[in-house]
GROMACS .gro file of C-alpha atoms in nm:
model
  477
    1MET     CA    1   0.015   2.907  -1.639
    2ASN     CA    2   0.087   2.969  -2.008
    3LYS     CA    3   0.294   2.746  -2.235
    4SER     CA    4   0.602   2.966  -2.217
    5ASP     CA    5   0.615   2.961  -1.835
    6TYR     CA    6   0.552   2.585  -1.836
    7THR     CA    7   0.839   2.520  -2.079
    8THR     CA    8   1.078   2.751  -1.893
    9LYS     CA    9   1.014   2.582  -1.559
   10ALA     CA   10   1.038   2.236  -1.716
   11PHE     CA   11   1.379   2.306  -1.871
   12LEU     CA   12   1.495   2.464  -1.545
   13GLN     CA   13   1.443   2.126  -1.378
   14LEU     CA   14   1.587   1.920  -1.663
   15ASN     CA   15   1.902   2.134  -1.673
   16ASP     CA   16   1.988   2.022  -1.320
   17LYS     CA   17   2.296   1.809  -1.394
   18ASN     CA   18   2.283   1.650  -1.050
   19HIS     CA   19   1.965   1.465  -1.146
   20TYR     CA   20   1.934   1.464  -1.526
   21GLU     CA   21   2.165   1.406  -1.819
   22LEU     CA   22   2.102   1.525  -2.174
   23ILE     CA   23   2.175   1.243  -2.420
   24LEU     CA   24   2.313   1.373  -2.749
   25ALA     CA   25   2.478   1.085  -2.932
   26ASN     CA   26   2.210   0.816  -2.923
   27SER     CA   27   1.871   0.770  -3.083
   28THR     CA   28   1.565   0.633  -2.900
   29THR     CA   29   1.601   0.309  -3.098
   30ASP     CA   30   1.962   0.259  -2.990
   31ILE     CA   31   1.880   0.326  -2.625
   32THR     CA   32   1.579   0.095  -2.635
   33ASN     CA   33   1.788  -0.188  -2.776
   34LYS     CA   34   2.056  -0.126  -2.512
   35VAL     CA   35   1.801  -0.139  -2.227
   36ILE     CA   36   1.643  -0.457  -2.365
   37GLN     CA   37   1.987  -0.612  -2.387
   38GLU     CA   38   2.057  -0.522  -2.023
   39TYR     CA   39   1.761  -0.737  -1.921
   40GLU     CA   40   1.976  -1.042  -1.998
   41LYS     CA   41   2.150  -0.991  -1.660
   42ILE     CA   42   1.819  -1.044  -1.484
   43LYS     CA   43   1.731  -1.336  -1.707
   44TYR     CA   44   2.062  -1.502  -1.623
   45LYS     CA   45   1.995  -1.465  -1.250
   46ILE     CA   46   1.655  -1.625  -1.298
   47THR     CA   47   1.774  -1.918  -1.510
   48SER     CA   48   2.063  -1.992  -1.275
   49SER     CA   49   1.843  -1.989  -0.962
   50LYS     CA   50   1.701  -2.294  -0.786
   51LEU     CA   51   1.344  -2.217  -0.887
   52THR     CA   52   1.147  -2.480  -1.076
   53LYS     CA   53   1.135  -2.468  -1.454
   54ASP     CA   54   0.776  -2.344  -1.451
   55GLN     CA   55   0.859  -2.073  -1.198
   56LYS     CA   56   1.152  -1.955  -1.407
   57GLN     CA   57   0.935  -1.936  -1.718
   58GLN     CA   58   0.666  -1.740  -1.533
   59LEU     CA   59   0.919  -1.502  -1.378
   60ILE     CA   60   1.081  -1.432  -1.714
   61LYS     CA   61   0.739  -1.383  -1.869
   62HIS     CA   62   0.647  -1.120  -1.608
   63THR     CA   63   0.975  -0.927  -1.610
   64ARG     CA   64   1.103  -0.926  -1.967
   65PRO     CA   65   1.058  -0.621  -2.193
   66TYR     CA   66   0.768  -0.616  -2.436
   67ALA     CA   67   0.870  -0.784  -2.758
   68ASN     CA   68   0.711  -0.567  -3.026
   69THR     CA   69   0.534  -0.287  -2.843
   70THR     CA   70   0.815  -0.122  -2.645
   71ARG     CA   71   0.764   0.253  -2.644
   72PHE     CA   72   1.013   0.518  -2.536
   73PRO     CA   73   0.899   0.712  -2.224
   74LYS     CA   74   0.794   1.074  -2.227
   75ILE     CA   75   0.793   1.322  -1.942
   76TYR     CA   76   0.532   1.579  -1.854
   77PHE     CA   77   0.494   1.816  -1.560
   78ASN     CA   78   0.194   1.866  -1.333
   79PRO     CA   79   0.166   2.226  -1.207
   80LYS     CA   80   0.111   2.244  -0.830
   81THR     CA   81  -0.141   2.526  -0.850
   82HIS     CA   82  -0.204   2.521  -0.474
   83LYS     CA   83   0.158   2.608  -0.393
   84GLU     CA   84   0.332   2.945  -0.412
   85GLY     CA   85   0.510   2.999  -0.741
   86ILE     CA   86   0.328   2.703  -0.901
   87PRO     CA   87   0.617   2.455  -0.906
   88LEU     CA   88   0.607   2.159  -1.146
   89ARG     CA   89   0.596   1.792  -1.053
   90PRO     CA   90   0.778   1.573  -1.312
   91ILE     CA   91   0.588   1.261  -1.420
   92THR     CA   92   0.751   1.005  -1.649
   93SER     CA   93   0.500   0.819  -1.863
   94GLY     CA   94   0.667   0.483  -1.911
   95ILE     CA   95   0.371   0.280  -2.038
   96ASN     CA   96   0.508  -0.014  -2.240
   97TRP     CA   97   0.866   0.088  -2.165
   98ALA     CA   98   1.123  -0.191  -2.140
   99THR     CA   99   1.133  -0.182  -1.758
  100GLU     CA  100   0.756  -0.167  -1.698
  101GLN     CA  101   0.689  -0.536  -1.635
  102ALA     CA  102   0.984  -0.570  -1.395
  103ALA     CA  103   0.865  -0.256  -1.214
  104ILE     CA  104   0.515  -0.399  -1.169
  105LEU     CA  105   0.655  -0.721  -1.020
  106LEU     CA  106   0.883  -0.534  -0.779
  107ASP     CA  107   0.592  -0.313  -0.671
  108GLU     CA  108   0.376  -0.618  -0.596
  109ILE     CA  109   0.651  -0.760  -0.373
  110LEU     CA  110   0.739  -0.438  -0.191
  111LYS     CA  111   0.391  -0.305  -0.111
  112PRO     CA  112   0.294  -0.572   0.145
  113LEU     CA  113   0.635  -0.538   0.310
  114ILE     CA  114   0.597  -0.161   0.339
  115PHE     CA  115   0.239  -0.166   0.469
  116ALA     CA  116   0.338  -0.422   0.732
  117HIS     CA  117   0.483  -0.118   0.912
  118LYS     CA  118   0.192   0.020   1.113
  119HIS     CA  119   0.294   0.385   1.077
  120ILE     CA  120   0.252   0.369   0.697
  121PRO     CA  121  -0.114   0.432   0.605
  122LYS     CA  122  -0.248   0.302   0.274
  123ASP     CA  123  -0.497   0.587   0.234
  124THR     CA  124  -0.699   0.846   0.423
  125PHE     CA  125  -0.911   0.584   0.599
  126ASP     CA  126  -0.602   0.399   0.716
  127PHE     CA  127  -0.459   0.723   0.854
  128ILE     CA  128  -0.784   0.789   1.043
  129LYS     CA  129  -0.755   0.443   1.199
  130ILE     CA  130  -0.407   0.535   1.322
  131ILE     CA  131  -0.511   0.861   1.488
  132GLU     CA  132  -0.839   0.718   1.622
  133LYS     CA  133  -0.641   0.445   1.794
  134GLU     CA  134  -0.441   0.714   1.976
  135GLN     CA  135  -0.739   0.942   2.045
  136PHE     CA  136  -0.755   0.866   2.416
  137SER     CA  137  -0.381   0.847   2.479
  138ILE     CA  138  -0.306   1.213   2.400
  139LEU     CA  139  -0.441   1.341   2.731
  140THR     CA  140  -0.206   1.576   2.910
  141GLU     CA  141  -0.247   1.822   3.194
  142ASN     CA  142  -0.070   2.094   3.000
  143HIS     CA  143  -0.259   2.159   2.676
  144ASN     CA  144   0.012   2.403   2.566
  145ASN     CA  145   0.254   2.110   2.529
  146LEU     CA  146   0.035   1.931   2.274
  147TYR     CA  147   0.087   2.013   1.903
  148LEU     CA  148  -0.018   1.874   1.570
  149VAL     CA  149   0.280   1.855   1.331
  150SER     CA  150   0.298   1.789   0.959
  151PHE     CA  151   0.608   1.776   0.741
  152ASP     CA  152   0.678   1.740   0.373
  153VAL     CA  153   0.991   1.587   0.219
  154ILE     CA  154   1.129   1.817  -0.050
  155ALA     CA  155   1.137   1.646  -0.393
  156LEU     CA  156   1.152   1.297  -0.242
  157TYR     CA  157   1.156   1.097  -0.565
  158THR     CA  158   1.446   1.282  -0.724
  159VAL     CA  159   1.675   1.307  -0.419
  160ILE     CA  160   1.705   0.933  -0.351
  161PRO     CA  161   2.056   0.805  -0.437
  162ASN     CA  162   2.038   0.501  -0.664
  163GLU     CA  163   2.288   0.270  -0.498
  164GLU     CA  164   2.152   0.333  -0.150
  165ALA     CA  165   1.798   0.272  -0.277
  166ILE     CA  166   1.913  -0.062  -0.420
  167ASN     CA  167   2.072  -0.154  -0.087
  168ARG     CA  168   1.759  -0.070   0.110
  169VAL     CA  169   1.530  -0.263  -0.125
  170THR     CA  170   1.763  -0.562  -0.086
  171LYS     CA  171   1.760  -0.520   0.292
  172ILE     CA  172   1.381  -0.508   0.333
  173ILE     CA  173   1.338  -0.814   0.111
  174ASN     CA  174   1.605  -1.002   0.307
  175GLU     CA  175   1.443  -0.913   0.639
  176GLN     CA  176   1.073  -0.944   0.556
  177TYR     CA  177   1.025  -1.148   0.240
  178LEU     CA  178   1.154  -1.476   0.388
  179THR     CA  179   1.369  -1.564   0.090
  180ASP     CA  180   1.481  -1.888   0.247
  181THR     CA  181   1.125  -2.022   0.220
  182PRO     CA  182   1.082  -2.275  -0.064
  183ASN     CA  183   0.951  -2.133  -0.394
  184LYS     CA  184   1.038  -1.776  -0.296
  185ILE     CA  185   1.222  -1.562  -0.551
  186PRO     CA  186   1.591  -1.514  -0.451
  187THR     CA  187   1.682  -1.169  -0.322
  188ILE     CA  188   1.956  -1.122  -0.583
  189ILE     CA  189   1.693  -1.115  -0.858
  190PHE     CA  190   1.515  -0.820  -0.693
  191THR     CA  191   1.849  -0.647  -0.645
  192GLU     CA  192   1.917  -0.674  -1.019
  193ILE     CA  193   1.561  -0.563  -1.103
  194THR     CA  194   1.596  -0.252  -0.884
  195ARG     CA  195   1.931  -0.165  -1.042
  196TYR     CA  196   1.780  -0.225  -1.387
  197LEU     CA  197   1.495   0.016  -1.314
  198LEU     CA  198   1.696   0.296  -1.154
  199ASN     CA  199   1.972   0.293  -1.414
  200ASN     CA  200   1.738   0.308  -1.713
  201ASN     CA  201   1.516   0.607  -1.643
  202TYR     CA  202   1.517   0.752  -1.995
  203PHE     CA  203   1.257   0.987  -2.143
  204THR     CA  204   1.204   1.252  -2.408
  205PHE     CA  205   1.091   1.613  -2.377
  206GLN     CA  206   1.043   1.835  -2.681
  207ASN     CA  207   1.250   1.604  -2.904
  208ASN     CA  208   1.538   1.590  -2.655
  209ILE     CA  209   1.647   1.265  -2.489
  210TYR     CA  210   1.724   1.269  -2.117
  211LYS     CA  211   1.829   1.021  -1.853
  212GLN     CA  212   1.744   1.060  -1.485
  213THR     CA  213   2.073   0.979  -1.315
  214HIS     CA  214   1.966   1.032  -0.957
  215GLY     CA  215   1.645   0.924  -0.788
  216VAL     CA  216   1.327   0.738  -0.878
  217ALA     CA  217   1.113   0.831  -1.175
  218MET     CA  218   0.773   0.944  -1.058
  219GLY     CA  219   0.532   0.757  -1.283
  220THR     CA  220   0.706   0.421  -1.287
  221PRO     CA  221   0.485   0.152  -1.125
  222CYS     CA  222   0.724   0.091  -0.833
  223GLY     CA  223   0.840   0.450  -0.782
  224GLY     CA  224   0.631   0.499  -0.469
  225SER     CA  225   0.736   0.164  -0.323
  226ILE     CA  226   1.107   0.234  -0.370
  227ALA     CA  227   1.070   0.583  -0.219
  228ASN     CA  228   0.876   0.441   0.076
  229THR     CA  229   1.138   0.169   0.128
  230TYR     CA  230   1.416   0.427   0.132
  231MET     CA  231   1.230   0.637   0.391
  232LEU     CA  232   1.183   0.346   0.636
  233THR     CA  233   1.542   0.390   0.759
  234TRP     CA  234   1.469   0.760   0.815
  235ASP     CA  235   1.154   0.671   1.012
  236LYS     CA  236   1.355   0.433   1.230
  237ALA     CA  237   1.605   0.707   1.311
  238ILE     CA  238   1.319   0.922   1.443
  239LYS     CA  239   1.171   0.641   1.653
  240THR     CA  240   1.506   0.560   1.812
  241SER     CA  241   1.603   0.922   1.879
  242ALA     CA  242   1.583   1.096   2.215
  243TYR     CA  243   1.290   1.298   2.079
  244ASN     CA  244   1.070   0.990   2.052
  245GLN     CA  245   0.961   1.038   2.415
  246TYR     CA  246   0.761   1.340   2.301
  247ILE     CA  247   0.602   1.175   1.996
  248ASN     CA  248   0.256   1.043   2.072
  249THR     CA  249   0.151   0.943   1.720
  250TYR     CA  250   0.363   0.912   1.406
  251ALA     CA  251   0.248   0.844   1.050
  252ARG     CA  252   0.396   0.900   0.707
  253TYR     CA  253   0.220   0.880   0.371
  254PHE     CA  254   0.499   0.877   0.110
  255ASP     CA  255   0.656   1.227   0.141
  256ASP     CA  256   0.391   1.366   0.379
  257GLY     CA  257   0.440   1.304   0.751
  258PHE     CA  258   0.224   1.364   1.056
  259LEU     CA  259   0.281   1.340   1.429
  260ILE     CA  260   0.124   1.448   1.756
  261TRP     CA  261   0.385   1.615   1.976
  262ASN     CA  262   0.348   1.604   2.354
  263GLY     CA  263   0.629   1.818   2.487
  264PRO     CA  264   0.778   2.170   2.508
  265GLU     CA  265   0.761   2.386   2.197
  266GLN     CA  266   1.135   2.455   2.199
  267GLN     CA  267   1.206   2.082   2.192
  268LEU     CA  268   0.972   2.055   1.893
  269ILE     CA  269   1.169   2.326   1.713
  270ASN     CA  270   1.489   2.136   1.790
  271PHE     CA  271   1.330   1.814   1.663
  272ILE     CA  272   1.238   1.972   1.329
  273SER     CA  273   1.600   2.080   1.289
  274PHE     CA  274   1.711   1.729   1.385
  275MET     CA  275   1.497   1.573   1.107
  276ASN     CA  276   1.703   1.764   0.852
  277THR     CA  277   2.026   1.608   0.985
  278ILE     CA  278   1.923   1.241   0.968
  279ASP     CA  279   1.997   1.201   0.596
  280LYS     CA  280   2.175   1.460   0.385
  281ASN     CA  281   1.947   1.370   0.092
  282ILE     CA  282   1.623   1.413   0.287
  283GLN     CA  283   1.524   1.768   0.374
  284ILE     CA  284   1.182   1.861   0.509
  285THR     CA  285   0.960   2.159   0.562
  286ALA     CA  286   0.734   2.143   0.866
  287THR     CA  287   0.442   2.324   1.024
  288TYR     CA  288   0.277   2.281   1.362
  289GLY     CA  289  -0.006   2.417   1.574
  290LYS     CA  290  -0.343   2.333   1.727
  291THR     CA  291  -0.504   2.313   1.384
  292LEU     CA  292  -0.357   2.140   1.081
  293VAL     CA  293  -0.436   2.005   0.737
  294TYR     CA  294  -0.307   1.660   0.648
  295LEU     CA  295  -0.398   1.474   0.327
  296ASP     CA  296  -0.766   1.567   0.280
  297ILE     CA  297  -0.842   1.603   0.652
  298ASP     CA  298  -0.878   1.921   0.856
  299LEU     CA  299  -0.761   1.844   1.212
  300LYS     CA  300  -0.813   2.050   1.527
  301LEU     CA  301  -0.724   2.004   1.894
  302THR     CA  302  -0.986   2.137   2.135
  303ASP     CA  303  -0.911   2.291   2.475
  304HIS     CA  304  -0.992   1.950   2.624
  305ASN     CA  305  -0.740   1.769   2.399
  306ILE     CA  306  -1.006   1.612   2.180
  307LEU     CA  307  -0.895   1.569   1.819
  308LEU     CA  308  -1.162   1.682   1.574
  309THR     CA  309  -1.153   1.583   1.207
  310ARG     CA  310  -1.351   1.697   0.906
  311THR     CA  311  -1.315   1.699   0.529
  312TYR     CA  312  -1.067   1.945   0.379
  313ARG     CA  313  -1.061   2.074   0.024
  314LYS     CA  314  -0.789   2.280  -0.136
  315SER     CA  315  -0.869   2.630  -0.252
  316THR     CA  316  -0.809   2.510  -0.609
  317ALA     CA  317  -1.071   2.231  -0.584
  318SER     CA  318  -1.329   2.252  -0.863
  319GLU     CA  319  -1.610   2.132  -0.632
  320THR     CA  320  -1.774   1.937  -0.914
  321TYR     CA  321  -1.869   1.574  -0.957
  322LEU     CA  322  -1.945   1.358  -1.258
  323ASP     CA  323  -2.227   1.518  -1.457
  324TYR     CA  324  -2.542   1.306  -1.439
  325ARG     CA  325  -2.609   1.375  -1.807
  326SER     CA  326  -2.293   1.186  -1.906
  327SER     CA  327  -2.314   0.851  -2.086
  328HIS     CA  328  -2.180   0.648  -1.793
  329PRO     CA  329  -2.387   0.347  -1.683
  330LYS     CA  330  -2.678   0.457  -1.464
  331HIS     CA  331  -2.586   0.234  -1.170
  332LEU     CA  332  -2.242   0.399  -1.149
  333LYS     CA  333  -2.394   0.747  -1.136
  334ASP     CA  334  -2.656   0.644  -0.880
  335ASN     CA  335  -2.395   0.490  -0.651
  336LEU     CA  336  -2.153   0.785  -0.666
  337PRO     CA  337  -2.339   0.993  -0.401
  338ILE     CA  338  -2.337   0.692  -0.166
  339SER     CA  339  -1.956   0.674  -0.190
  340ILE     CA  340  -1.916   1.048  -0.130
  341PHE     CA  341  -2.157   1.054   0.166
  342THR     CA  342  -1.984   0.750   0.320
  343ARG     CA  343  -1.639   0.906   0.278
  344SER     CA  344  -1.754   1.225   0.447
  345PHE     CA  345  -1.913   1.023   0.730
  346ILE     CA  346  -1.586   0.841   0.795
  347ILE     CA  347  -1.372   1.157   0.791
  348CYS     CA  348  -1.601   1.379   1.003
  349ASN     CA  349  -1.588   1.260   1.364
  350THR     CA  350  -1.865   1.491   1.487
  351GLN     CA  351  -2.226   1.487   1.378
  352THR     CA  352  -2.226   1.866   1.337
  353SER     CA  353  -1.937   1.866   1.088
  354PHE     CA  354  -2.095   1.576   0.895
  355ASN     CA  355  -2.428   1.761   0.865
  356THR     CA  356  -2.246   2.068   0.736
  357GLU     CA  357  -2.049   1.862   0.484
  358LYS     CA  358  -2.362   1.667   0.386
  359ASP     CA  359  -2.542   1.988   0.285
  360LYS     CA  360  -2.243   2.096   0.074
  361ILE     CA  361  -2.232   1.756  -0.099
  362ILE     CA  362  -2.603   1.774  -0.181
  363GLN     CA  363  -2.558   2.116  -0.340
  364ARG     CA  364  -2.259   1.997  -0.546
  365PHE     CA  365  -2.453   1.703  -0.682
  366LYS     CA  366  -2.740   1.934  -0.772
  367ASN     CA  367  -2.491   2.154  -0.957
  368SER     CA  368  -2.385   1.839  -1.148
  369HIS     CA  369  -2.749   1.785  -1.256
  370PHE     CA  370  -2.819   1.488  -1.028
  371PRO     CA  371  -3.196   1.448  -0.977
  372GLY     CA  372  -3.311   1.524  -0.625
  373LYS     CA  373  -3.463   1.178  -0.596
  374VAL     CA  374  -3.127   1.012  -0.674
  375ILE     CA  375  -2.947   1.224  -0.411
  376THR     CA  376  -3.214   1.161  -0.146
  377THR     CA  377  -3.216   0.785  -0.214
  378ALA     CA  378  -2.837   0.770  -0.190
  379LEU     CA  379  -2.837   0.964   0.138
  380ASN     CA  380  -3.107   0.741   0.288
  381LYS     CA  381  -2.916   0.428   0.185
  382THR     CA  382  -2.599   0.562   0.348
  383ILE     CA  383  -2.783   0.650   0.669
  384ALA     CA  384  -2.953   0.309   0.684
  385LYS     CA  385  -2.637   0.110   0.604
  386HIS     CA  386  -2.425   0.276   0.873
  387ASN     CA  387  -2.701   0.353   1.124
  388ILE     CA  388  -2.625   0.726   1.116
  389PRO     CA  389  -2.853   0.913   1.359
  390THR     CA  390  -3.083   1.169   1.196
  391THR     CA  391  -3.132   1.358   1.521
  392ASN     CA  392  -2.866   1.512   1.742
  393ASN     CA  393  -2.704   1.208   1.905
  394GLN     CA  394  -2.324   1.237   1.915
  395PRO     CA  395  -2.260   0.915   2.118
  396LEU     CA  396  -2.456   0.705   1.866
  397TYR     CA  397  -2.284   0.887   1.578
  398ILE     CA  398  -1.940   0.802   1.723
  399GLN     CA  399  -2.040   0.439   1.774
  400SER     CA  400  -2.175   0.404   1.417
  401ARG     CA  401  -1.872   0.578   1.268
  402LEU     CA  402  -1.619   0.361   1.452
  403LYS     CA  403  -1.803   0.049   1.337
  404ALA     CA  404  -1.799   0.172   0.976
  405LEU     CA  405  -1.431   0.260   1.006
  406GLU     CA  406  -1.353  -0.085   1.140
  407ASN     CA  407  -1.524  -0.249   0.842
  408ILE     CA  408  -1.341  -0.038   0.583
  409GLY     CA  409  -1.126  -0.264   0.365
  410LYS     CA  410  -1.270  -0.588   0.500
  411ARG     CA  411  -1.384  -0.846   0.247
  412PRO     CA  412  -1.711  -1.036   0.287
  413ASP     CA  413  -1.680  -1.368   0.465
  414PHE     CA  414  -1.647  -1.681   0.248
  415THR     CA  415  -1.988  -1.848   0.238
  416GLU     CA  416  -2.149  -2.142   0.068
  417THR     CA  417  -2.283  -1.911  -0.198
  418THR     CA  418  -1.935  -1.882  -0.345
  419SER     CA  419  -1.720  -2.170  -0.452
  420GLN     CA  420  -1.451  -2.254  -0.699
  421SER     CA  421  -1.712  -2.415  -0.922
  422ASP     CA  422  -1.891  -2.086  -0.986
  423ILE     CA  423  -1.899  -1.955  -1.342
  424TYR     CA  424  -1.819  -1.592  -1.414
  425LEU     CA  425  -1.931  -1.458  -1.750
  426PRO     CA  426  -1.744  -1.135  -1.844
  427ILE     CA  427  -1.933  -0.923  -2.100
  428THR     CA  428  -1.909  -0.561  -2.209
  429HIS     CA  429  -2.166  -0.353  -2.025
  430TRP     CA  430  -2.457  -0.218  -2.224
  431PRO     CA  431  -2.774  -0.087  -2.054
  432HIS     CA  432  -3.011  -0.264  -2.292
  433ILE     CA  433  -2.871  -0.618  -2.259
  434PRO     CA  434  -3.167  -0.838  -2.153
  435ILE     CA  435  -2.982  -1.010  -1.870
  436LYS     CA  436  -3.285  -1.187  -1.725
  437GLN     CA  437  -3.397  -1.327  -2.058
  438ASN     CA  438  -3.058  -1.445  -2.180
  439PHE     CA  439  -2.901  -1.568  -1.859
  440ASN     CA  440  -3.176  -1.739  -1.665
  441LYS     CA  441  -3.117  -2.063  -1.476
  442GLN     CA  442  -3.306  -2.287  -1.719
  443THR     CA  443  -3.102  -2.168  -2.017
  444TRP     CA  444  -2.776  -2.246  -1.841
  445SER     CA  445  -2.901  -2.579  -1.710
  446ARG     CA  446  -2.960  -2.691  -2.068
  447LYS     CA  447  -2.617  -2.570  -2.181
  448LEU     CA  448  -2.434  -2.741  -1.896
  449ASN     CA  449  -2.635  -3.063  -1.870
  450ASN     CA  450  -2.351  -3.266  -2.021
  451CYS     CA  451  -2.092  -3.134  -1.775
  452ARG     CA  452  -1.998  -3.355  -1.480
  453ILE     CA  453  -1.932  -3.053  -1.256
  454LYS     CA  454  -2.251  -2.911  -1.106
  455PHE     CA  455  -2.228  -2.541  -1.171
  456LYS     CA  456  -2.448  -2.288  -1.000
  457LYS     CA  457  -2.619  -2.001  -1.176
  458PRO     CA  458  -2.341  -1.797  -1.347
  459THR     CA  459  -2.238  -1.458  -1.219
  460VAL     CA  460  -2.233  -1.197  -1.495
  461SER     CA  461  -1.944  -0.950  -1.466
  462PHE     CA  462  -1.924  -0.639  -1.679
  463LYS     CA  463  -1.616  -0.512  -1.858
  464GLN     CA  464  -1.575  -0.141  -1.913
  465PRO     CA  465  -1.716  -0.051  -2.255
  466PRO     CA  466  -1.495   0.115  -2.516
  467ASN     CA  467  -1.499   0.493  -2.495
  468LEU     CA  468  -1.329   0.783  -2.664
  469LEU     CA  469  -1.095   0.859  -2.373
  470ARG     CA  470  -0.959   0.503  -2.360
  471LEU     CA  471  -0.910   0.499  -2.738
  472LEU     CA  472  -0.720   0.831  -2.734
  473THR     CA  473  -0.499   0.735  -2.438
  474ASN     CA  474  -0.426   0.378  -2.545
  475ALA     CA  475  -0.051   0.326  -2.560
  476ASN     CA  476  -0.079   0.136  -2.888
  477THR     CA  477  -0.260   0.414  -3.073
   0.00000   0.00000   0.00000
């Protein structure tokens, strides 16, 4: 896509008066001051609440606009090169914008409430857990009645009506956040924060100032959480409909949905039409069949109703990994193949598909100049850690994979080796730091011999070193 086509498509979206408004009279400074002044409504709600003085101070600290570093948002558009016509996805870069801190707080509150709903996966692994749980409940005598279905909400972020989004955020917090519990933030504060965020979606594009008047800005920290919250009512309408009797499995990842249909094809066609009548703002496109692609998984139903999964890559995928000759720390580069092999092992539920994917991964790492010894070591570590069979043994492969899937996301158990009296020493990583010489136990025993608390050997944690990319993308530069 050349610059001219990009600009034309961008303005075509921004000229939609149902979603965007061109601001002519004001400057960015005037608008910024106005938005900062609007925060006083939230501050008043906080100060007049029954929270303790310390809680009020902390809440104001984590919601108020930045004092001296507020920056006006800009919008850019990501071309969807894998879709016909290469449509653009609008992304508002609101780093250090007046609403950023309030958006981060709202996101932290909403996420746990959203993921408490079992049909909302956090990531690919979570989605696999959902479909694996239903693997043996999709049996049916008539294979022709079983379909894999995926649907996509059209322009979800921009079609959400502001006031209804505010109402639904308020509702989920009222129902799930337990606001009557002592020390909990009152619901009215989150209502004001949501209104503050949705009514102040300003940005610039090619020296023009715009305001998004309808929907959530994609790019704001809580954009996904607000969109997900809005869609929960839509999900409920599906689960309580007459069509639910045919739905074996249902999952939705933001604007991408998936379900396993166990019923007549004509009823499925009727159901797809029904989904477009639930909410006038939510329109979907859907596809169904015995094979399907969802997220980064290629799914297939066999003639015996067994659901097969393997890794999927878009036709536009570059098929490259981090170049081993880069200046990244060596331990990061050496561990990258382990992560990729493990991910493929979790996604592929047959040993044959994993072996095929494994060979492709090895070749890609070779193309990225990874030494053969590093790749082999990483593969052997992955096999040993997850007990992956090296010979043809599908039952053992399934058993090892399910165990690995079960452990995904689990934190190590609290043991005596960790305690609140441990010392953590954060330093910038550099490969030539003589850790053993500078941070041995005797050195620290001498330094801490006057301290009444008996500290254990400190744990050294590494901060990311400065690099050119971080310097160029820093909001303050």
